[in-house]
PDB file of C-alpha atoms in Angstrom:
ATOM      1  CA  LEU A   1     -24.914   3.629  -5.787  1.00  0.00           C
ATOM      2  CA  ILE A   2     -22.123   2.539  -8.412  1.00  0.00           C
ATOM      3  CA  ALA A   3     -24.233   4.026 -11.526  1.00  0.00           C
ATOM      4  CA  PHE A   4     -24.709   7.207  -9.754  1.00  0.00           C
ATOM      5  CA  GLY A   5     -20.738   7.798  -8.974  1.00  0.00           C
ATOM      6  CA  LEU A   6     -20.458   6.769 -12.607  1.00  0.00           C
ATOM      7  CA  VAL A   7     -22.578   9.230 -14.182  1.00  0.00           C
ATOM      8  CA  SER A   8     -21.413  11.689 -12.105  1.00  0.00           C
ATOM      9  CA  ALA A   9     -18.209  11.114 -12.949  1.00  0.00           C
ATOM     10  CA  PHE A  10     -19.148  11.640 -16.952  1.00  0.00           C
ATOM     11  CA  PHE A  11     -20.698  14.538 -16.232  1.00  0.00           C
ATOM     12  CA  ILE A  12     -17.520  16.330 -14.189  1.00  0.00           C
ATOM     13  CA  SER A  13     -14.698  15.090 -15.500  1.00  0.00           C
ATOM     14  CA  ASN A  14     -13.551  12.044 -17.878  1.00  0.00           C
ATOM     15  CA  LEU A  15     -10.241  11.982 -15.812  1.00  0.00           C
ATOM     16  CA  LEU A  16     -12.549  11.181 -12.912  1.00  0.00           C
ATOM     17  CA  LEU A  17     -14.531   8.609 -15.011  1.00  0.00           C
ATOM     18  CA  TYR A  18     -11.641   6.733 -16.054  1.00  0.00           C
ATOM     19  CA  PHE A  19     -10.427   6.666 -12.330  1.00  0.00           C
ATOM     20  CA  GLU A  20     -13.908   5.355 -11.513  1.00  0.00           C
ATOM     21  CA  LEU A  21     -14.261   2.619 -14.353  1.00  0.00           C
ATOM     22  CA  PHE A  22     -10.349   1.708 -13.186  1.00  0.00           C
ATOM     23  CA  PHE A  23     -11.648   1.015  -9.770  1.00  0.00           C
ATOM     24  CA  LEU A  24     -14.767  -0.725 -10.411  1.00  0.00           C
ATOM     25  CA  ILE A  25     -12.845  -3.198 -12.465  1.00  0.00           C
ATOM     26  CA  TYR A  26     -10.265  -3.418 -10.109  1.00  0.00           C
ATOM     27  CA  ASN A  27     -12.263  -4.377  -7.449  1.00  0.00           C
ATOM     28  CA  LEU A  28     -13.891  -7.018  -9.507  1.00  0.00           C
ATOM     29  CA  LEU A  29     -10.900  -8.287 -10.516  1.00  0.00           C
ATOM     30  CA  TYR A  30      -9.640  -8.459  -6.973  1.00  0.00           C
ATOM     31  CA  THR A  31     -12.851  -9.776  -5.253  1.00  0.00           C
ATOM     32  CA  LEU A  32     -12.884 -12.814  -7.662  1.00  0.00           C
ATOM     33  CA  PHE A  33      -9.129 -13.527  -8.563  1.00  0.00           C
ATOM     34  CA  LEU A  34      -6.611 -11.491  -7.339  1.00  0.00           C
ATOM     35  CA  LYS A  35      -6.814 -12.015  -3.629  1.00  0.00           C
ATOM     36  CA  LYS A  36      -6.450 -15.676  -4.020  1.00  0.00           C
ATOM     37  CA  ILE A  37      -2.803 -15.226  -4.806  1.00  0.00           C
ATOM     38  CA  PRO A  38      -0.505 -15.135  -2.021  1.00  0.00           C
ATOM     39  CA  TYR A  39       1.541 -12.088  -1.740  1.00  0.00           C
ATOM     40  CA  LEU A  40      -0.007 -10.441  -4.536  1.00  0.00           C
ATOM     41  CA  GLY A  41      -2.995  -8.753  -2.235  1.00  0.00           C
ATOM     42  CA  SER A  42      -0.246  -6.816  -0.479  1.00  0.00           C
ATOM     43  CA  PHE A  43       0.861  -5.475  -3.867  1.00  0.00           C
ATOM     44  CA  ILE A  44      -2.821  -4.660  -4.874  1.00  0.00           C
ATOM     45  CA  GLY A  45      -3.626  -2.980  -2.036  1.00  0.00           C
ATOM     46  CA  GLY A  46      -0.533  -0.663  -2.435  1.00  0.00           C
ATOM     47  CA  ILE A  47      -2.077   0.026  -5.769  1.00  0.00           C
ATOM     48  CA  THR A  48      -5.642   1.142  -4.678  1.00  0.00           C
ATOM     49  CA  HIS A  49      -3.422   3.614  -1.944  1.00  0.00           C
ATOM     50  CA  ALA A  50      -1.027   5.230  -4.859  1.00  0.00           C
ATOM     51  CA  THR A  51      -3.990   5.590  -7.257  1.00  0.00           C
ATOM     52  CA  ARG A  52      -6.207   7.268  -4.852  1.00  0.00           C
ATOM     53  CA  PHE A  53      -2.941   9.627  -4.103  1.00  0.00           C
ATOM     54  CA  LEU A  54      -2.718  10.184  -7.809  1.00  0.00           C
ATOM     55  CA  MET A  55      -6.369  11.002  -8.518  1.00  0.00           C
ATOM     56  CA  GLY A  56      -6.056  13.732  -5.956  1.00  0.00           C
ATOM     57  CA  PHE A  57      -3.096  15.316  -7.581  1.00  0.00           C
ATOM     58  CA  TYR A  58      -5.176  14.935 -10.987  1.00  0.00           C
ATOM     59  CA  LEU A  59      -8.255  16.441  -9.526  1.00  0.00           C
ATOM     60  CA  PHE A  60      -6.275  19.501  -8.606  1.00  0.00           C
ATOM     61  CA  GLY A  61      -3.798  20.100 -11.391  1.00  0.00           C
ATOM     62  CA  ASN A  62      -1.370  18.298 -13.694  1.00  0.00           C
ATOM     63  CA  PHE A  63       0.716  15.357 -11.517  1.00  0.00           C
ATOM     64  CA  ASN A  64       4.103  14.799 -12.929  1.00  0.00           C
ATOM     65  CA  LYS A  65       6.192  13.242  -9.797  1.00  0.00           C
ATOM     66  CA  TYR A  66       5.984   9.596 -10.751  1.00  0.00           C
ATOM     67  CA  TYR A  67       8.754   8.515  -8.378  1.00  0.00           C
ATOM     68  CA  LEU A  68       6.615  10.156  -5.258  1.00  0.00           C
ATOM     69  CA  PHE A  69       3.548   7.590  -6.786  1.00  0.00           C
ATOM     70  CA  PHE A  70       5.713   4.684  -6.767  1.00  0.00           C
ATOM     71  CA  ALA A  71       7.524   5.619  -3.217  1.00  0.00           C
ATOM     72  CA  ILE A  72       3.435   5.837  -2.196  1.00  0.00           C
ATOM     73  CA  PHE A  73       2.915   2.350  -3.809  1.00  0.00           C
ATOM     74  CA  ILE A  74       5.886   0.960  -2.378  1.00  0.00           C
ATOM     75  CA  ALA A  75       5.314   2.412   1.054  1.00  0.00           C
ATOM     76  CA  SER A  76       1.632   1.022   1.470  1.00  0.00           C
ATOM     77  CA  SER A  77       2.227  -2.390   0.086  1.00  0.00           C
ATOM     78  CA  GLY A  78       4.725  -2.484   2.844  1.00  0.00           C
ATOM     79  CA  PHE A  79       2.314  -1.403   5.553  1.00  0.00           C
ATOM     80  CA  HIS A  80      -0.022  -4.062   3.895  1.00  0.00           C
ATOM     81  CA  PHE A  81       2.748  -6.853   4.806  1.00  0.00           C
ATOM     82  CA  THR A  82       2.538  -5.729   8.115  1.00  0.00           C
ATOM     83  CA  LYS A  83      -0.786  -6.698   8.504  1.00  0.00           C
ATOM     84  CA  ARG A  84      -0.181 -10.084   7.237  1.00  0.00           C
ATOM     85  CA  PHE A  85       2.700 -10.292   9.851  1.00  0.00           C
ATOM     86  CA  LYS A  86       0.510  -9.379  12.298  1.00  0.00           C
ATOM     87  CA  GLU A  87      -1.950 -12.227  11.004  1.00  0.00           C
ATOM     88  CA  ILE A  88       0.682 -14.754  11.202  1.00  0.00           C
ATOM     89  CA  ASP A  89       1.756 -13.572  14.922  1.00  0.00           C
ATOM     90  CA  TYR A  90      -1.828 -13.605  16.414  1.00  0.00           C
ATOM     91  CA  ASN A  91      -2.965 -16.556  14.297  1.00  0.00           C
ATOM     92  CA  GLU A  92      -5.783 -14.555  12.658  1.00  0.00           C
ATOM     93  CA  ILE A  93      -5.338 -16.520   9.317  1.00  0.00           C
ATOM     94  CA  THR A  94      -8.898 -15.679   8.016  1.00  0.00           C
ATOM     95  CA  ARG A  95      -8.374 -15.737   4.365  1.00  0.00           C
ATOM     96  CA  HIS A  96      -6.983 -18.906   2.464  1.00  0.00           C
ATOM     97  CA  PRO A  97      -3.971 -17.252   0.854  1.00  0.00           C
ATOM     98  CA  ASN A  98      -2.381 -15.961   3.926  1.00  0.00           C
ATOM     99  CA  HIS A  99      -1.672 -19.434   4.974  1.00  0.00           C
ATOM    100  CA  TYR A 100       0.950 -19.312   2.477  1.00  0.00           C
ATOM    101  CA  HIS A 101       2.628 -16.082   4.016  1.00  0.00           C
ATOM    102  CA  LYS A 102       5.468 -16.733   5.987  1.00  0.00           C
ATOM    103  CA  LYS A 103       7.355 -14.004   7.946  1.00  0.00           C
ATOM    104  CA  ASP A 104      10.852 -14.622   7.049  1.00  0.00           C
ATOM    105  CA  LYS A 105       9.689 -13.990   3.539  1.00  0.00           C
ATOM    106  CA  ILE A 106       7.909 -10.887   4.567  1.00  0.00           C
ATOM    107  CA  LYS A 107      11.270  -9.348   6.236  1.00  0.00           C
ATOM    108  CA  ILE A 108      12.952 -10.272   2.922  1.00  0.00           C
ATOM    109  CA  ILE A 109       9.918  -7.909   1.453  1.00  0.00           C
ATOM    110  CA  TRP A 110      10.533  -4.968   3.733  1.00  0.00           C
ATOM    111  CA  ILE A 111      14.332  -4.943   2.533  1.00  0.00           C
ATOM    112  CA  PHE A 112      13.546  -4.910  -0.562  1.00  0.00           C
ATOM    113  CA  LEU A 113      11.042  -2.509  -0.218  1.00  0.00           C
ATOM    114  CA  ILE A 114      13.016  -0.081   1.816  1.00  0.00           C
ATOM    115  CA  ILE A 115      16.042  -0.151  -0.619  1.00  0.00           C
ATOM    116  CA  LEU A 116      13.567   0.709  -3.590  1.00  0.00           C
ATOM    117  CA  LEU A 117      12.414   3.596  -1.736  1.00  0.00           C
ATOM    118  CA  PHE A 118      15.863   4.777  -0.912  1.00  0.00           C
ATOM    119  CA  ILE A 119      16.742   4.372  -4.620  1.00  0.00           C
ATOM    120  CA  LEU A 120      13.664   6.725  -5.693  1.00  0.00           C
ATOM    121  CA  SER A 121      14.766   9.113  -3.232  1.00  0.00           C
ATOM    122  CA  ILE A 122      18.118   9.013  -4.955  1.00  0.00           C
ATOM    123  CA  LEU A 123      16.714   9.533  -8.582  1.00  0.00           C
ATOM    124  CA  SER A 124      14.013  11.863  -7.589  1.00  0.00           C
ATOM    125  CA  LYS A 125      14.439  16.000  -7.594  1.00  0.00           C
ATOM    126  CA  ASP A 126      13.667  18.760  -5.507  1.00  0.00           C
ATOM    127  CA  PHE A 127      10.764  18.402  -2.939  1.00  0.00           C
ATOM    128  CA  GLU A 128       9.949  15.148  -4.352  1.00  0.00           C
ATOM    129  CA  SER A 129      13.439  13.852  -3.196  1.00  0.00           C
ATOM    130  CA  ILE A 130      13.101  15.079   0.371  1.00  0.00           C
ATOM    131  CA  PHE A 131       9.384  13.518   0.610  1.00  0.00           C
ATOM    132  CA  ILE A 132      10.403  10.047  -0.536  1.00  0.00           C
ATOM    133  CA  LEU A 133      13.383  10.390   1.630  1.00  0.00           C
ATOM    134  CA  THR A 134      11.595  11.013   4.515  1.00  0.00           C
ATOM    135  CA  LEU A 135       8.873   8.298   3.615  1.00  0.00           C
ATOM    136  CA  SER A 136      11.994   6.042   3.620  1.00  0.00           C
ATOM    137  CA  ILE A 137      13.194   6.773   6.840  1.00  0.00           C
ATOM    138  CA  LEU A 138       9.549   6.714   8.507  1.00  0.00           C
ATOM    139  CA  PHE A 139       9.038   3.347   6.713  1.00  0.00           C
ATOM    140  CA  SER A 140      12.266   1.980   7.483  1.00  0.00           C
ATOM    141  CA  LEU A 141      12.193   2.859  11.543  1.00  0.00           C
ATOM    142  CA  THR A 142       8.628   1.385  11.505  1.00  0.00           C
ATOM    143  CA  ILE A 143       9.484  -1.737  10.378  1.00  0.00           C
ATOM    144  CA  ILE A 144      12.740  -2.255  12.358  1.00  0.00           C
ATOM    145  CA  PHE A 145      10.817  -0.947  15.431  1.00  0.00           C
ATOM    146  CA  TYR A 146       8.055  -3.298  14.998  1.00  0.00           C
ATOM    147  CA  ILE A 147      10.161  -6.407  14.512  1.00  0.00           C
ATOM    148  CA  HIS A 148      12.162  -5.412  17.535  1.00  0.00           C
ATOM    149  CA  ASN A 149      10.134  -3.807  19.876  1.00  0.00           C
ATOM    150  CA  GLN A 150       7.045  -5.567  21.795  1.00  0.00           C
ATOM    151  CA  LYS A 151       5.710  -2.546  23.230  1.00  0.00           C
ATOM    152  CA  ILE A 152       5.959  -0.300  20.088  1.00  0.00           C
ATOM    153  CA  ARG A 153       4.262  -3.454  18.158  1.00  0.00           C
ATOM    154  CA  TYR A 154       1.708  -3.747  20.695  1.00  0.00           C
ATOM    155  CA  ILE A 155       0.632   0.303  20.006  1.00  0.00           C
ATOM    156  CA  TYR A 156       1.068  -0.239  16.034  1.00  0.00           C
ATOM    157  CA  ASP A 157      -1.042  -3.050  16.129  1.00  0.00           C
ATOM    158  CA  LYS A 158      -3.644  -1.682  18.301  1.00  0.00           C
ATOM    159  CA  TYR A 159      -3.957   1.544  16.632  1.00  0.00           C
ATOM    160  CA  PHE A 160      -3.461   1.436  13.313  1.00  0.00           C
ATOM    161  CA  LEU A 161      -4.128  -2.236  12.125  1.00  0.00           C
ATOM    162  CA  LYS A 162      -6.975  -2.429  14.537  1.00  0.00           C
ATOM    163  CA  LEU A 163      -6.182  -5.164  16.894  1.00  0.00           C
TER     164      LEU A 163
END
């Protein structure tokens, strides 16, 4: 299946081939080494979502919205930390690095990521700015309600984090 994907990408587009090679190397590194490093796994998960977003834009045209790419990376990394937070709450620590995650540190990371998103919305222009600002507000509200409202946390865990 991997060989078929690489050969197909070679005949379709060099750019698609580069993305395929990136994901192949990335998955090998993540499986063998990176997932064993605490906190890094959530940021690595953010890279995959942002890269898929970037690949979609490149396949349909030129992409020059790098603040938007970075905002997708920040938000998706933040949502990965939500999953770690849930695992601590429900004592679902199944992987070795999760033993090192602490709820207080995750809250500090969330605050830092929210600040970064708002800074990106200020630095970006036009539609990109509106999109990043909307993403910043939605991400902030999600985290605030997740921390302070048990009913919303239950719904979020059940439908988004597959409790």
